[in-house]
Coordinates of C-alpha atoms in Angstrom, one line a residue:
M269 CA 7.2 -13.8 -144.3
K270 CA 6.9 -17.1 -142.4
N271 CA 10.6 -17.7 -142.4
N272 CA 11.2 -14.3 -140.9
K273 CA 8.8 -14.9 -138.0
I274 CA 10.6 -18.4 -137.2
V275 CA 13.9 -16.7 -137.1
I276 CA 12.6 -14.1 -134.6
Y277 CA 11.1 -16.8 -132.4
I278 CA 14.2 -18.8 -132.3
G279 CA 16.2 -15.6 -131.4
I280 CA 13.9 -14.8 -128.5
L281 CA 14.2 -18.5 -127.2
V282 CA 18.0 -18.3 -127.2
V283 CA 18.1 -15.0 -125.4
G284 CA 15.7 -16.3 -122.7
V285 CA 17.8 -19.3 -122.1
L286 CA 21.0 -17.2 -121.8
L287 CA 19.4 -14.7 -119.3
G288 CA 18.0 -17.7 -117.3
W289 CA 21.6 -19.2 -116.9
L290 CA 23.1 -15.9 -115.9
L291 CA 20.5 -15.2 -113.3
F292 CA 20.0 -18.7 -111.7
G293 CA 23.0 -20.8 -112.5
G294 CA 25.2 -19.7 -109.6
S295 CA 22.5 -20.2 -107.0
S296 CA 21.9 -23.7 -108.4
N297 CA 25.6 -24.6 -108.0
E298 CA 25.5 -23.1 -104.4
E299 CA 22.5 -25.2 -103.6
I300 CA 24.1 -28.4 -104.9
D301 CA 27.2 -27.8 -102.8
H302 CA 25.0 -27.1 -99.8
N303 CA 23.2 -30.4 -100.5
H304 CA 26.5 -32.2 -100.7
D305 CA 27.4 -30.8 -97.2
A306 CA 24.1 -31.9 -95.9
V307 CA 24.5 -35.5 -97.3
A308 CA 27.9 -35.6 -95.9
A309 CA 26.7 -34.6 -92.5
T310 CA 23.9 -37.1 -92.5
N311 CA 26.4 -39.9 -93.4
Q312 CA 28.2 -39.3 -90.1
M313 CA 27.8 -42.3 -87.7
W314 CA 28.1 -42.2 -83.9
T315 CA 29.4 -44.9 -81.6
C316 CA 30.2 -45.6 -77.9
S317 CA 33.9 -45.7 -76.9
M318 CA 33.1 -48.4 -74.4
H319 CA 30.8 -50.5 -76.8
P320 CA 32.1 -49.9 -80.3
Q321 CA 29.5 -52.3 -81.7
I322 CA 27.0 -49.5 -81.1
M323 CA 26.4 -47.5 -84.4
Q324 CA 23.9 -44.7 -84.4
P325 CA 23.1 -42.2 -87.3
E326 CA 22.8 -39.2 -84.8
P327 CA 24.5 -38.2 -81.5
G328 CA 23.0 -39.2 -78.2
D329 CA 23.6 -41.7 -75.3
C330 CA 24.8 -45.3 -75.6
P331 CA 21.9 -47.7 -74.9
I332 CA 24.2 -50.0 -72.9
C333 CA 26.1 -47.8 -70.5
G334 CA 24.5 -44.3 -71.1
M335 CA 27.8 -42.6 -72.1
D336 CA 27.7 -39.9 -74.7
L337 CA 28.3 -41.1 -78.2
I338 CA 31.3 -40.0 -80.1
P339 CA 31.9 -39.6 -83.9
A340 CA 32.9 -42.9 -85.5
E341 CA 35.9 -43.2 -87.7
N342 CA 35.0 -43.4 -91.4
S343 CA 36.9 -44.7 -94.3
A344 CA 37.6 -41.3 -95.8
D345 CA 41.4 -42.2 -95.8
G346 CA 40.7 -44.7 -98.6
L347 CA 42.3 -47.7 -96.9
L348 CA 41.3 -51.1 -97.9
A349 CA 39.9 -53.6 -95.3
D350 CA 43.2 -55.2 -94.7
Q351 CA 45.4 -52.0 -94.6
F352 CA 46.2 -49.9 -91.6
K353 CA 48.1 -46.7 -90.9
L354 CA 50.8 -45.9 -88.4
T355 CA 51.7 -42.4 -87.1
E356 CA 54.9 -40.8 -87.9
N357 CA 55.8 -40.9 -84.2
A358 CA 55.2 -44.6 -83.9
M359 CA 57.3 -45.1 -87.1
A360 CA 60.2 -43.2 -85.5
L361 CA 59.9 -44.7 -82.0
A362 CA 60.1 -48.3 -83.5
N363 CA 62.8 -47.3 -86.1
I364 CA 60.7 -48.9 -88.8
Q365 CA 62.6 -49.3 -92.0
T366 CA 61.5 -50.5 -95.5
T367 CA 63.3 -51.9 -98.5
V368 CA 62.2 -52.2 -102.1
V369 CA 62.2 -55.8 -103.2
G370 CA 64.5 -56.5 -106.2
K371 CA 65.9 -59.5 -108.1
G372 CA 69.2 -60.8 -107.1
N373 CA 71.4 -63.2 -109.1
A374 CA 71.6 -66.3 -107.0
E375 CA 74.0 -68.1 -109.3
G376 CA 77.5 -68.6 -107.8
N377 CA 76.3 -67.7 -104.3
T378 CA 76.4 -70.0 -101.3
I379 CA 73.2 -71.7 -100.6
K380 CA 72.6 -71.7 -96.8
L381 CA 70.6 -74.4 -95.0
S382 CA 69.5 -74.5 -91.4
G383 CA 69.7 -77.7 -89.4
K384 CA 70.4 -79.4 -86.2
I385 CA 72.9 -82.0 -84.8
A386 CA 71.6 -85.5 -84.1
E387 CA 73.2 -88.6 -82.9
N388 CA 74.6 -91.0 -85.6
E389 CA 72.0 -93.8 -85.3
E390 CA 74.4 -96.2 -87.1
A391 CA 76.9 -95.9 -84.3
N392 CA 74.3 -96.2 -81.5
A393 CA 73.8 -99.2 -79.3
V394 CA 71.2 -100.4 -76.7
Q395 CA 72.6 -102.2 -73.7
V396 CA 70.2 -105.1 -72.8
S397 CA 70.0 -107.6 -70.1
Y398 CA 70.3 -111.2 -71.2
F399 CA 68.5 -112.7 -68.2
S400 CA 65.6 -111.6 -66.1
G401 CA 66.1 -110.4 -62.4
R402 CA 66.3 -107.5 -60.0
I403 CA 68.9 -104.7 -60.4
E404 CA 70.8 -104.9 -57.1
R405 CA 73.2 -102.1 -58.2
L406 CA 73.3 -99.7 -61.1
N407 CA 76.7 -98.2 -61.6
V408 CA 75.5 -95.5 -64.2
S409 CA 74.6 -92.4 -62.2
F410 CA 73.3 -90.0 -64.9
T411 CA 72.6 -89.3 -68.6
G412 CA 75.6 -88.2 -70.5
E413 CA 78.0 -90.3 -68.5
E414 CA 80.9 -91.8 -70.5
V415 CA 81.4 -95.6 -70.5
R416 CA 84.0 -97.9 -71.9
K417 CA 83.6 -101.4 -73.5
G418 CA 83.8 -104.0 -70.7
Q419 CA 82.9 -101.5 -67.9
L420 CA 80.7 -102.8 -65.1
L421 CA 77.2 -101.3 -65.7
A422 CA 75.0 -103.1 -63.2
T423 CA 74.8 -106.1 -60.9
I424 CA 71.7 -108.3 -61.2
Y425 CA 70.1 -110.9 -59.0
S426 CA 68.4 -113.6 -61.2
P427 CA 66.6 -116.6 -59.8
E428 CA 66.8 -118.4 -63.1
L429 CA 70.5 -117.8 -63.3
Y430 CA 70.8 -119.1 -59.8
A431 CA 69.0 -122.3 -60.7
A432 CA 71.2 -122.6 -63.9
Q433 CA 74.4 -122.5 -61.9
Q434 CA 73.1 -125.4 -59.7
E435 CA 72.3 -127.4 -62.8
L436 CA 75.9 -126.8 -64.0
I437 CA 77.5 -128.1 -60.7
T438 CA 75.3 -131.2 -60.9
A439 CA 75.9 -131.7 -64.7
A440 CA 79.7 -131.3 -64.0
S441 CA 79.7 -134.5 -61.8
L442 CA 78.0 -136.4 -64.6
K443 CA 80.0 -135.0 -67.6
E444 CA 81.8 -138.4 -68.1
S445 CA 78.5 -140.4 -68.2
Q446 CA 76.3 -137.7 -69.8
P447 CA 78.5 -135.4 -71.8
A448 CA 75.5 -134.1 -74.0
L449 CA 73.6 -132.9 -70.8
Y450 CA 76.9 -131.3 -69.5
K451 CA 77.5 -129.5 -72.8
A452 CA 73.8 -128.2 -73.1
V453 CA 74.0 -126.7 -69.6
R454 CA 77.2 -124.8 -70.4
N455 CA 75.7 -123.5 -73.7
K456 CA 72.6 -122.3 -71.8
L457 CA 75.0 -120.1 -69.6
K458 CA 76.8 -118.8 -72.7
L459 CA 73.6 -117.7 -74.2
W460 CA 73.1 -115.4 -71.1
K461 CA 76.5 -114.0 -72.0
L462 CA 78.5 -115.7 -69.2
S463 CA 82.1 -116.0 -70.3
E464 CA 84.2 -119.2 -70.3
N465 CA 86.1 -118.0 -67.3
Q466 CA 82.9 -117.3 -65.3
I467 CA 81.4 -120.7 -66.1
N468 CA 84.7 -122.5 -65.3
Q469 CA 85.0 -120.6 -61.9
I470 CA 81.5 -121.8 -61.1
E471 CA 82.3 -125.4 -61.9
E472 CA 85.7 -125.4 -60.1
T473 CA 84.6 -123.7 -56.9
Q474 CA 81.2 -125.6 -56.8
K475 CA 79.8 -122.3 -55.5
V476 CA 76.7 -120.6 -56.8
K477 CA 76.9 -116.8 -57.4
E478 CA 73.8 -114.8 -56.2
N479 CA 74.5 -111.5 -58.2
F480 CA 75.9 -111.4 -61.7
P481 CA 77.6 -108.4 -63.3
V482 CA 76.5 -106.7 -66.7
Y483 CA 79.3 -105.3 -68.7
A484 CA 79.2 -102.7 -71.5
T485 CA 79.5 -104.2 -74.9
V486 CA 80.4 -100.9 -76.5
S487 CA 82.1 -97.6 -75.6
G488 CA 80.2 -94.3 -75.7
T489 CA 78.0 -91.8 -73.9
V490 CA 74.9 -92.8 -72.0
A491 CA 72.1 -91.1 -74.1
E492 CA 69.2 -92.4 -71.9
K493 CA 68.7 -94.4 -68.8
L494 CA 65.9 -96.8 -69.1
V495 CA 65.9 -98.5 -65.7
E496 CA 66.6 -97.5 -62.0
Q497 CA 68.2 -99.5 -59.3
G498 CA 65.8 -101.9 -57.7
D499 CA 63.8 -102.4 -60.8
Y500 CA 62.7 -105.9 -62.0
I501 CA 63.6 -106.6 -65.5
K502 CA 62.9 -109.2 -68.1
Q503 CA 65.3 -111.0 -70.4
G504 CA 66.2 -108.8 -73.4
Q505 CA 64.9 -105.7 -71.7
P506 CA 66.9 -102.5 -72.6
L507 CA 68.9 -101.0 -69.7
L508 CA 70.7 -98.1 -71.4
K509 CA 71.0 -96.4 -74.8
I510 CA 74.6 -95.6 -75.6
A511 CA 75.6 -93.2 -78.2
N512 CA 78.9 -93.2 -79.9
L513 CA 79.5 -89.4 -80.6
N514 CA 82.8 -89.8 -82.4
T515 CA 80.6 -89.0 -85.4
V516 CA 77.3 -87.2 -85.6
W517 CA 74.6 -86.4 -88.2
G518 CA 73.8 -82.9 -89.3
N519 CA 70.2 -82.9 -90.6
F520 CA 69.2 -80.1 -92.9
D521 CA 65.8 -79.2 -94.4
V522 CA 65.6 -78.7 -98.2
Y523 CA 62.5 -77.3 -99.9
E524 CA 61.0 -79.6 -102.6
N525 CA 61.6 -77.0 -105.4
Q526 CA 65.3 -77.1 -104.4
I527 CA 65.9 -80.9 -104.3
D528 CA 67.5 -81.1 -107.7
L529 CA 70.2 -78.7 -106.6
F530 CA 71.8 -81.1 -104.3
K531 CA 73.3 -84.6 -104.6
K532 CA 75.2 -87.2 -102.6
G533 CA 78.9 -86.4 -102.1
Q534 CA 78.6 -82.6 -102.3
E535 CA 81.1 -80.7 -100.2
V536 CA 79.4 -78.9 -97.3
M537 CA 80.9 -76.2 -94.9
I538 CA 79.3 -76.3 -91.4
T539 CA 79.1 -73.3 -89.0
T540 CA 77.6 -73.0 -85.6
N541 CA 77.0 -70.2 -83.1
A542 CA 78.9 -72.0 -80.5
Y543 CA 82.2 -71.7 -82.5
S544 CA 81.5 -68.6 -84.6
N545 CA 85.1 -68.3 -85.9
K546 CA 85.3 -72.0 -87.0
E547 CA 84.3 -73.9 -90.1
F548 CA 83.9 -77.7 -90.3
N549 CA 84.0 -79.7 -93.6
G550 CA 81.6 -82.5 -94.4
K551 CA 79.9 -84.2 -97.3
V552 CA 76.3 -84.9 -98.2
D553 CA 75.8 -88.5 -97.1
F554 CA 72.1 -89.0 -97.6
I555 CA 69.0 -87.3 -99.1
D556 CA 65.7 -88.6 -97.7
P557 CA 63.6 -90.1 -100.6
V558 CA 60.4 -89.3 -98.7
L559 CA 59.0 -85.8 -98.6
N560 CA 57.7 -84.4 -95.3
T561 CA 54.1 -83.6 -96.4
K562 CA 53.6 -80.9 -93.4
T563 CA 56.8 -78.8 -94.1
R564 CA 57.2 -79.7 -97.8
T565 CA 60.8 -80.5 -97.2
V566 CA 63.2 -83.4 -97.4
T567 CA 66.1 -84.2 -94.9
L568 CA 69.6 -83.8 -96.2
R569 CA 72.1 -85.4 -94.0
V570 CA 75.9 -84.8 -93.5
V571 CA 78.1 -87.1 -91.4
L572 CA 80.5 -85.1 -89.2
N573 CA 83.6 -86.0 -87.4
N574 CA 83.2 -85.4 -83.7
K575 CA 86.3 -86.8 -82.0
D576 CA 87.0 -83.4 -80.4
D577 CA 83.5 -83.4 -78.9
V578 CA 82.6 -80.1 -80.8
F579 CA 79.0 -81.0 -81.8
K580 CA 76.4 -81.7 -79.2
P581 CA 73.1 -83.4 -80.2
G582 CA 70.4 -80.8 -80.5
M583 CA 72.7 -78.0 -81.4
F584 CA 71.6 -75.7 -84.3
V585 CA 74.0 -75.5 -87.2
T586 CA 74.2 -74.0 -90.6
A587 CA 75.3 -75.6 -93.9
N588 CA 77.0 -73.5 -96.6
I589 CA 77.0 -75.4 -99.9
N590 CA 79.0 -73.8 -102.7
G591 CA 78.9 -74.3 -106.5
V592 CA 75.2 -74.9 -106.6
K593 CA 73.8 -74.5 -110.1
N594 CA 70.5 -72.8 -109.7
K595 CA 68.3 -73.0 -112.8
N596 CA 66.4 -69.9 -111.7
K597 CA 69.1 -67.5 -112.3
E598 CA 67.1 -64.4 -111.3
A599 CA 65.7 -65.1 -107.9
L600 CA 63.5 -62.7 -105.9
S601 CA 65.1 -62.2 -102.6
I602 CA 64.3 -60.4 -99.3
P603 CA 66.2 -59.7 -96.1
A604 CA 65.8 -62.4 -93.5
S605 CA 64.9 -59.7 -90.9
A606 CA 61.7 -59.0 -93.0
V607 CA 60.2 -62.4 -92.3
L608 CA 58.0 -63.4 -89.4
W609 CA 57.2 -67.1 -88.8
T610 CA 54.0 -68.6 -87.5
G611 CA 53.3 -72.3 -87.6
E612 CA 53.4 -73.2 -91.3
R613 CA 53.2 -69.6 -92.6
S614 CA 55.8 -67.0 -93.3
V615 CA 54.6 -63.4 -93.5
V616 CA 55.9 -60.0 -94.3
Y617 CA 54.5 -56.4 -94.0
L618 CA 54.0 -54.6 -97.3
K619 CA 54.1 -50.8 -97.4
T620 CA 51.3 -50.2 -99.8
N621 CA 51.7 -46.4 -100.2
P622 CA 55.2 -45.0 -101.0
D623 CA 54.2 -41.6 -99.6
Q624 CA 52.3 -42.6 -96.4
P625 CA 52.9 -45.2 -93.6
V626 CA 50.1 -47.5 -94.8
F627 CA 50.8 -51.3 -94.3
E628 CA 49.3 -54.7 -95.1
M629 CA 50.2 -58.2 -94.2
R630 CA 51.3 -60.5 -97.0
E631 CA 51.9 -64.3 -96.8
V632 CA 55.0 -65.4 -98.7
T633 CA 56.4 -68.9 -99.8
L634 CA 60.1 -69.1 -99.3
G635 CA 62.9 -71.0 -100.9
N636 CA 66.4 -71.5 -99.3
Q637 CA 68.4 -68.9 -97.4
I638 CA 71.3 -67.3 -99.4
G639 CA 73.4 -65.4 -97.1
N640 CA 71.3 -63.1 -95.1
E641 CA 68.4 -63.3 -97.7
Y642 CA 65.6 -65.7 -98.4
Q643 CA 64.5 -66.6 -102.0
V644 CA 60.8 -65.8 -102.4
L645 CA 58.9 -68.3 -104.5
E646 CA 55.4 -66.7 -104.1
G647 CA 53.7 -63.7 -102.6
L648 CA 55.8 -60.8 -103.6
F649 CA 56.8 -59.0 -106.9
S650 CA 59.8 -57.0 -107.8
G651 CA 59.2 -53.3 -106.8
N652 CA 57.2 -54.1 -103.7
E653 CA 58.3 -52.2 -100.6
I654 CA 58.5 -54.3 -97.4
V655 CA 59.3 -53.6 -93.7
T656 CA 62.8 -54.9 -92.9
N657 CA 63.3 -53.4 -89.5
G658 CA 60.6 -53.3 -86.8
A659 CA 58.3 -55.9 -88.4
F660 CA 57.2 -57.2 -85.0
T661 CA 56.2 -53.7 -84.0
V662 CA 54.2 -53.3 -87.2
D663 CA 52.5 -56.7 -86.5
A664 CA 51.6 -55.5 -83.0
A665 CA 50.0 -52.5 -84.5
A666 CA 48.0 -54.7 -87.0
Q667 CA 46.8 -56.8 -84.0
L668 CA 45.7 -53.7 -82.1
Q669 CA 43.8 -52.3 -85.0
G670 CA 42.0 -55.6 -85.7
K671 CA 43.8 -56.1 -89.1
K672 CA 45.3 -59.3 -90.6
S673 CA 48.5 -60.1 -88.6
M674 CA 51.0 -62.8 -88.0
M675 CA 48.8 -64.8 -85.7
N676 CA 45.5 -63.4 -86.8
K677 CA 45.2 -64.2 -90.4
D678 CA 41.6 -63.4 -90.7
G679 CA 41.7 -60.0 -89.1
K680 CA 38.5 -60.7 -86.9
V681 CA 37.1 -58.3 -84.5
M682 CA 36.0 -59.1 -80.9
T683 CA 32.7 -57.7 -79.6
G684 CA 31.8 -60.2 -76.9
H685 CA 31.8 -59.8 -73.0
E686 CA 33.1 -61.6 -70.1
G687 CA 35.5 -63.7 -72.1
H688 CA 33.0 -64.7 -74.8
L689 CA 34.2 -63.6 -78.2
G690 CA 32.1 -63.2 -81.3
M691 CA 31.7 -61.3 -84.6
D692 CA 29.4 -58.3 -85.3
N693 CA 29.1 -56.8 -88.8
N694 CA 28.5 -53.4 -87.3
S695 CA 31.5 -53.3 -85.0
S696 CA 34.5 -51.1 -85.5
N697 CA 38.0 -52.4 -86.1
K698 CA 39.3 -51.5 -82.6
E699 CA 39.7 -54.9 -81.0
T700 CA 41.8 -57.8 -82.2
D701 CA 40.5 -61.3 -81.9
H702 CA 43.1 -63.0 -79.8
T703 CA 41.1 -66.3 -79.8
N704 CA 43.0 -69.1 -81.5
M705 CA 45.5 -66.6 -82.8
N706 CA 48.4 -68.6 -81.5
E707 CA 48.5 -72.3 -82.0
R708 CA 50.0 -73.6 -78.7
L709 CA 53.6 -75.0 -79.2
E710 CA 54.8 -77.9 -77.1
V711 CA 57.7 -76.7 -74.9
S712 CA 59.3 -78.0 -71.6
E713 CA 57.8 -77.1 -68.3
K714 CA 61.2 -75.5 -67.3
F715 CA 60.9 -73.0 -70.2
Q716 CA 57.3 -72.2 -69.1
Q717 CA 58.7 -71.5 -65.7
Q718 CA 61.2 -69.2 -67.1
L719 CA 58.6 -67.5 -69.1
N720 CA 56.3 -67.4 -66.0
S721 CA 59.0 -65.3 -64.2
I722 CA 58.9 -62.7 -67.0
Y723 CA 55.1 -62.7 -66.8
N724 CA 55.1 -62.1 -63.1
E725 CA 57.5 -59.2 -63.4
Y726 CA 55.2 -57.8 -66.2
I727 CA 52.4 -57.9 -63.6
N728 CA 54.5 -55.9 -61.2
L729 CA 55.2 -53.4 -64.0
K730 CA 51.5 -53.1 -64.8
D731 CA 50.6 -52.5 -61.1
A732 CA 53.3 -49.8 -60.9
L733 CA 51.8 -48.1 -64.1
V734 CA 48.4 -48.1 -62.3
K735 CA 49.9 -46.4 -59.4
E736 CA 52.1 -44.2 -61.4
D737 CA 55.0 -45.2 -59.1
S738 CA 58.2 -44.3 -61.1
K739 CA 60.5 -46.0 -58.7
S740 CA 58.7 -49.3 -58.9
I741 CA 58.5 -48.9 -62.8
S742 CA 62.3 -48.6 -62.8
T743 CA 62.7 -51.7 -60.5
S744 CA 60.3 -53.9 -62.5
T745 CA 61.8 -52.9 -65.9
S746 CA 65.4 -53.8 -64.6
T747 CA 64.2 -57.2 -63.1
L748 CA 62.2 -58.0 -66.2
L749 CA 65.2 -57.4 -68.5
N750 CA 67.3 -59.5 -66.0
N751 CA 64.7 -62.4 -66.2
L752 CA 64.7 -62.2 -69.9
T753 CA 68.5 -63.0 -69.9
K754 CA 68.0 -66.0 -67.9
V755 CA 65.7 -67.7 -70.4
D756 CA 67.5 -70.8 -71.8
M757 CA 66.8 -71.1 -75.5
K758 CA 68.4 -74.5 -75.5
L759 CA 65.2 -75.8 -73.8
L760 CA 63.5 -75.1 -77.1
S761 CA 64.5 -78.1 -79.2
D762 CA 61.8 -77.4 -81.9
N763 CA 63.0 -75.1 -84.6
K764 CA 59.7 -73.1 -84.9
A765 CA 59.5 -72.6 -81.1
H766 CA 63.1 -71.4 -81.0
N767 CA 62.8 -69.0 -83.9
H768 CA 59.5 -67.7 -82.6
W769 CA 61.0 -67.0 -79.1
M770 CA 64.1 -65.3 -80.7
S771 CA 61.8 -62.8 -82.5
L772 CA 59.5 -62.2 -79.5
E773 CA 62.5 -61.9 -77.1
K774 CA 64.0 -59.1 -79.2
E775 CA 60.7 -57.2 -79.3
I776 CA 60.0 -57.7 -75.6
K777 CA 63.4 -56.5 -74.7
S778 CA 63.1 -53.5 -77.0
S779 CA 59.7 -52.4 -75.4
V780 CA 61.0 -52.9 -71.8
T781 CA 64.1 -50.9 -72.7
S782 CA 62.0 -48.1 -74.1
I783 CA 59.9 -48.0 -70.9
S784 CA 63.1 -47.9 -68.7
E785 CA 64.6 -45.0 -70.8
T786 CA 61.8 -42.4 -70.2
S787 CA 60.2 -41.0 -67.1
D788 CA 57.2 -39.7 -68.8
I789 CA 54.3 -41.8 -67.8
K790 CA 52.3 -41.3 -71.0
A791 CA 55.3 -42.5 -73.1
Q792 CA 55.8 -45.5 -70.7
R793 CA 52.2 -46.5 -71.2
D794 CA 52.5 -46.2 -75.0
H795 CA 55.5 -48.6 -74.9
F796 CA 53.7 -50.9 -72.3
K797 CA 50.9 -51.3 -75.1
Y798 CA 53.6 -52.9 -77.5
L799 CA 55.1 -55.0 -74.6
S800 CA 51.7 -56.3 -73.8
S801 CA 51.0 -57.4 -77.4
H802 CA 54.3 -59.2 -77.6
L803 CA 53.9 -60.9 -74.3
I804 CA 50.4 -61.8 -75.2
N805 CA 51.7 -63.7 -78.2
A806 CA 54.4 -65.4 -76.0
V807 CA 51.9 -66.5 -73.3
Q808 CA 49.4 -67.9 -76.0
L809 CA 52.2 -69.7 -77.9
F810 CA 54.0 -71.3 -74.9
G811 CA 51.8 -71.1 -71.8
V812 CA 53.0 -70.1 -68.3
N813 CA 51.2 -73.0 -66.3
E814 CA 48.6 -70.7 -64.8
K815 CA 45.4 -69.0 -65.7
V816 CA 45.9 -65.5 -67.4
Y817 CA 43.2 -62.9 -68.2
L818 CA 43.4 -61.0 -71.4
E819 CA 41.8 -57.6 -70.9
F820 CA 41.0 -54.7 -73.1
C821 CA 40.1 -51.0 -72.9
P822 CA 38.6 -49.3 -76.0
M823 CA 39.4 -45.8 -74.8
A824 CA 43.1 -46.3 -74.4
D825 CA 45.6 -44.9 -76.9
N826 CA 43.3 -42.1 -78.0
N827 CA 40.3 -44.4 -78.4
K828 CA 42.2 -46.9 -80.6
G829 CA 42.1 -49.5 -77.8
A830 CA 44.8 -51.4 -76.0
F831 CA 45.2 -54.9 -74.4
W832 CA 47.0 -56.1 -71.3
L833 CA 47.4 -59.2 -69.2
S834 CA 46.1 -59.7 -65.7
K835 CA 46.2 -62.4 -62.9
E836 CA 42.7 -61.6 -61.9
E837 CA 39.4 -61.2 -63.6
K838 CA 38.9 -57.7 -61.9
V839 CA 39.7 -55.0 -64.3
I840 CA 42.5 -52.5 -63.1
N841 CA 43.5 -50.3 -66.0
P842 CA 47.2 -49.6 -66.3
Y843 CA 46.7 -47.0 -69.2
F844 CA 44.7 -44.5 -67.0
G845 CA 45.3 -45.4 -63.5
D846 CA 43.0 -43.6 -60.9
A847 CA 41.4 -41.5 -63.7
M848 CA 39.6 -44.5 -65.2
L849 CA 40.8 -47.4 -63.0
T850 CA 38.0 -49.8 -64.0
C851 CA 37.7 -49.0 -67.7
G852 CA 37.8 -52.2 -69.7
E853 CA 36.6 -55.8 -69.7
V854 CA 37.9 -59.4 -69.9
K855 CA 38.2 -60.6 -73.5
Q856 CA 39.8 -64.0 -73.2
V857 CA 40.9 -66.5 -70.5
I858 CA 44.2 -68.1 -71.4
E859 CA 44.7 -71.4 -69.7

């Protein structure tokens, strides 16, 4: 009987549970869904377009400027801190192309080394004065002048040589009675490089010469003038550096992990942009036993015949070395167009999502160049997808979005005012920290002047965009492109500066051309944003010999923010014109 009652109770309990689930289960789910929506709504943060460091949990007014707060961007797209996304329109405008990294067989291929022509130090000479005095006449007018052995270089007045001639005339009258004295005086003049004929002429004429000639002891090209006419010189002081350019050195950089691939006596094929259809033969003459600790390379030297005056010191050349046995038969390689150079670092941009335009900067360690590709020693893996065309544009987008970039390896964010830059944990990633992004490279003042002409025309273009003056925009873009062609890259003797400017020049030209090819002011301002980013890099890297203001408007480019350069501290916004003429603030002063 008890068992029957237990069974009945259990049955009633089960029926009650089922009825409760049927009646109230659905509403419970709806309530949960509603709660999720409420939580999502409460997680929305609000910020100020002018002051992105302001973050509020609810809408209202900015406590700094009083503007209405706008919804802050959230991380619902799932991007990591160092990643950023480009629009499909930006991808198409910049013609951004990517390539999947694969392993290529480097064995049997030609190893390509980059280098520069230098004077053959073994064939160089320094022309010195063998006596002190004043240069009455200097017969060498300029550096680069050809001189021949025995050619008159200078005429010098020397008081001590004047006195020594008088001693000779006196000693000549006593040579029978004091032959030792007579011989000593003659030898003294010989030490000052006077010839037997000159000494005999003084003795025979009994006349003292006031000015004495200095003759070239070697033939060659004047590499450096060390004195000027009228200078007082000391005995043994160098007058001229004379280089014999019948042979020159080709100096090439070899990475330390590749040193064992090369040996003295290897055949080398040399090419240069100056003679693109010619090849020149040479042999490895010397491999520096000391490693450069800054670049982690050693110098490989090739002696080149230059009797036809083909090679000029400072000229960039390429060495192609065949038959190199590479122990690493499967070498990971990437196109040279994918690599951006900055100081000691080499970077590429990785496309992290195969289905979306999401990118991330990646530092890489490179080996030697093989054809149009570089060997990758560290930083990438087979199957990675990297940007191979438009890498500079992608880098500009990274800078504008405050992500890690070529010159901003930490991806810092700016929140300061009036040129003072700092960090704020609550700030958005709208503004890139341009402070110390670019380590200033040493370049000639003449190159800075040429860059200054580009900067000045950029300012004219900026002013034309402010006024929305289509005629002035067209004139400025045309002049800017013309000034760009006048920049003499031969003034950049440093490889890093040369390579950096080549990349920047290409991107500046592309941006200016894009502005000139459209009459739509919105599209022109969009291209101006990228032009500004590239020119900012150039000004920070090389300088333009004047104070430059870096200014930023957080509301430009659909509230993503954009930079521009200005000659004055006063903000005149080129992205909005009269609509929002004073929107923005100074973020840095570039000296």
